[in-house]
C-alpha cells in the first residue's frame, strides 16, 4: 500500500472517531448465521429482539392488535353485546372464540406482543443508558487531522497568537453552552445532549405507560349504580347494579366510602336549533370516607368526578322515578316507592315495570302478583304525540300504565331484569270494551283496577335518579406522567440536534496564525453551517483576520494549500 493510501486510511479512521457516538442507538450488525449451540442461538435472538427494527414492528403489531378490541364486542365491557353477536353470527363467532377476539386484551397473542415489546424496550434502553452516561462523563473527541473533510468548514488568518485564539474560542463556546475543552492545537466542543436525553426519556416513558396500563387493567374495577334522590350507595360489591374487575382485583381493594344523592338538577336549552339539549347535569351529594369519616357535601358534574383515593365517581346518566302507590282489593297499601324508568331518547321518554309481589291480594282476598308496564312522558305534547316526550324537563308529565296480574316468575330461581316484564304466566286486565286496560295518568290521578282488584296512584311527587360509574384504577397518574414525558421526550429527540464544533489555531510558515473552524451534526442540516457561521463571526471579532501581504509583480504565484479531501483508496489519482 502506498503512503498516500495509508494516510487516507488513517484520516478516515480519525474522522470516524471524531464523528462517532453522536447517538446512543445500538449498532446494527449484519444478519448472519448464529454460532452453533444454545448460547449462540440465544445471543442471536436477544440481539434481534432488542433491535430498533423489531421494537417498531412490535409497536405496530400492538396497535393493529388493539383494532379488533375496539370494533368487536368484548366480554369484559359488554357481555350482552357479545351474546347478541354470537346469535347473529353463528358461523363467525366460533372463529372469533378460537382467536380470542372477544377478549382481545387478555388473549394469549396480545399478551405475547405486549410482553415482547416490554422486554425489547428494556433490552434496548439499558445499554443505551450506560453508553450515554459514559458520553456525559467523557469529553468531546479531539479534532480530526483534516477539518476540510467535515460538511461545515471555514478558515482565516490572524495576527493573534494560537493560544489567544484557543482561549477566545473556548470562552465563546462555553458561553454558548457547549461542552468544550482544549485538545492539542484545537478546541473541541459538543452540544445537543438533550437529544439523546429526550430519546431515552421517550423509551422509558413507553415502559412506564406499559406498566401503568398493565397494572391498571389487572387491578381495575368498574361498576355502575342507579341512585334515586333520597337514596344512597356504599362502595360494597352487593350494592352495584353491574360490576367488572381485573384478574388480580380483590373485593378488599374497594375504597371504603359511601354517599347519598340529595338532589339532581338538569337544565336544558328551551329554544333554538339545540332545543332540549342538556345545559347542565348536577348531582348534589353528601359523602363520607371510611366507616367513621366526616360527611362532606359536594356536587358531581359531567366530566367532573368525585375523587376518593384511587376511586372516581362519575355522573353518567339521568332519568325520572315517578312515585307509585298501589292498593290491593281491600284498600291496603301494598306498594309505595319511586320507580326508576329508563330513558329511550334525548327527550327522556322512559319506560319500566312496577312489580308488586307477596303482599298483594285481589278482591276475594287471594294472593296474587301485579306487573304494570309504565311509559312516562316528562312533557306530553298532546294528541298525536303519545309515544314520545316533547321536552326532557318536567313541563307536562304523563304516565301511561298497562297492568297485568298472575305469576311474575320471580320465584322460579331464574334471574330477570327489574325493567322487563315476563308475561308468560300473566293475564291482562280488560277495560269496559274488552281490550287491554291502558290508562294515562297525570300527577295525583288514580287508575282503578277492574272487579275491585285495587288501584294504582301516580303521586304528585316525581323524583329523579342519577346513574353513577365508580371506577377504581391504579397507575392512572403514572400513565398520565408517562404520556406527558413521552411527548416531551419525542419532541426533544426530533427538534434538538446533537453537533460538534472544532477550532484549530496553528502558526503558519510565515508566522501568521491560521484559524480553522469545522462543524459536524448527527444528520445533514442547515443548522450546523448557520451556527458555525455565527460562531465564526463572533470569534472573528475577537481575533480579526490579518491583512494579506502584497504580492510581488514578478513573483511566481504561490501554491494554494490543498483543501480538498484526499481521494479514498482505490479512486483515480
Coordinates of C-alpha atoms in Angstrom, one line a residue, residues 161 228 311:
X161 CA -1.2 34.0 18.9
X228 CA -82.8 7.8 43.3
X311 CA -61.7 5.7 43.2

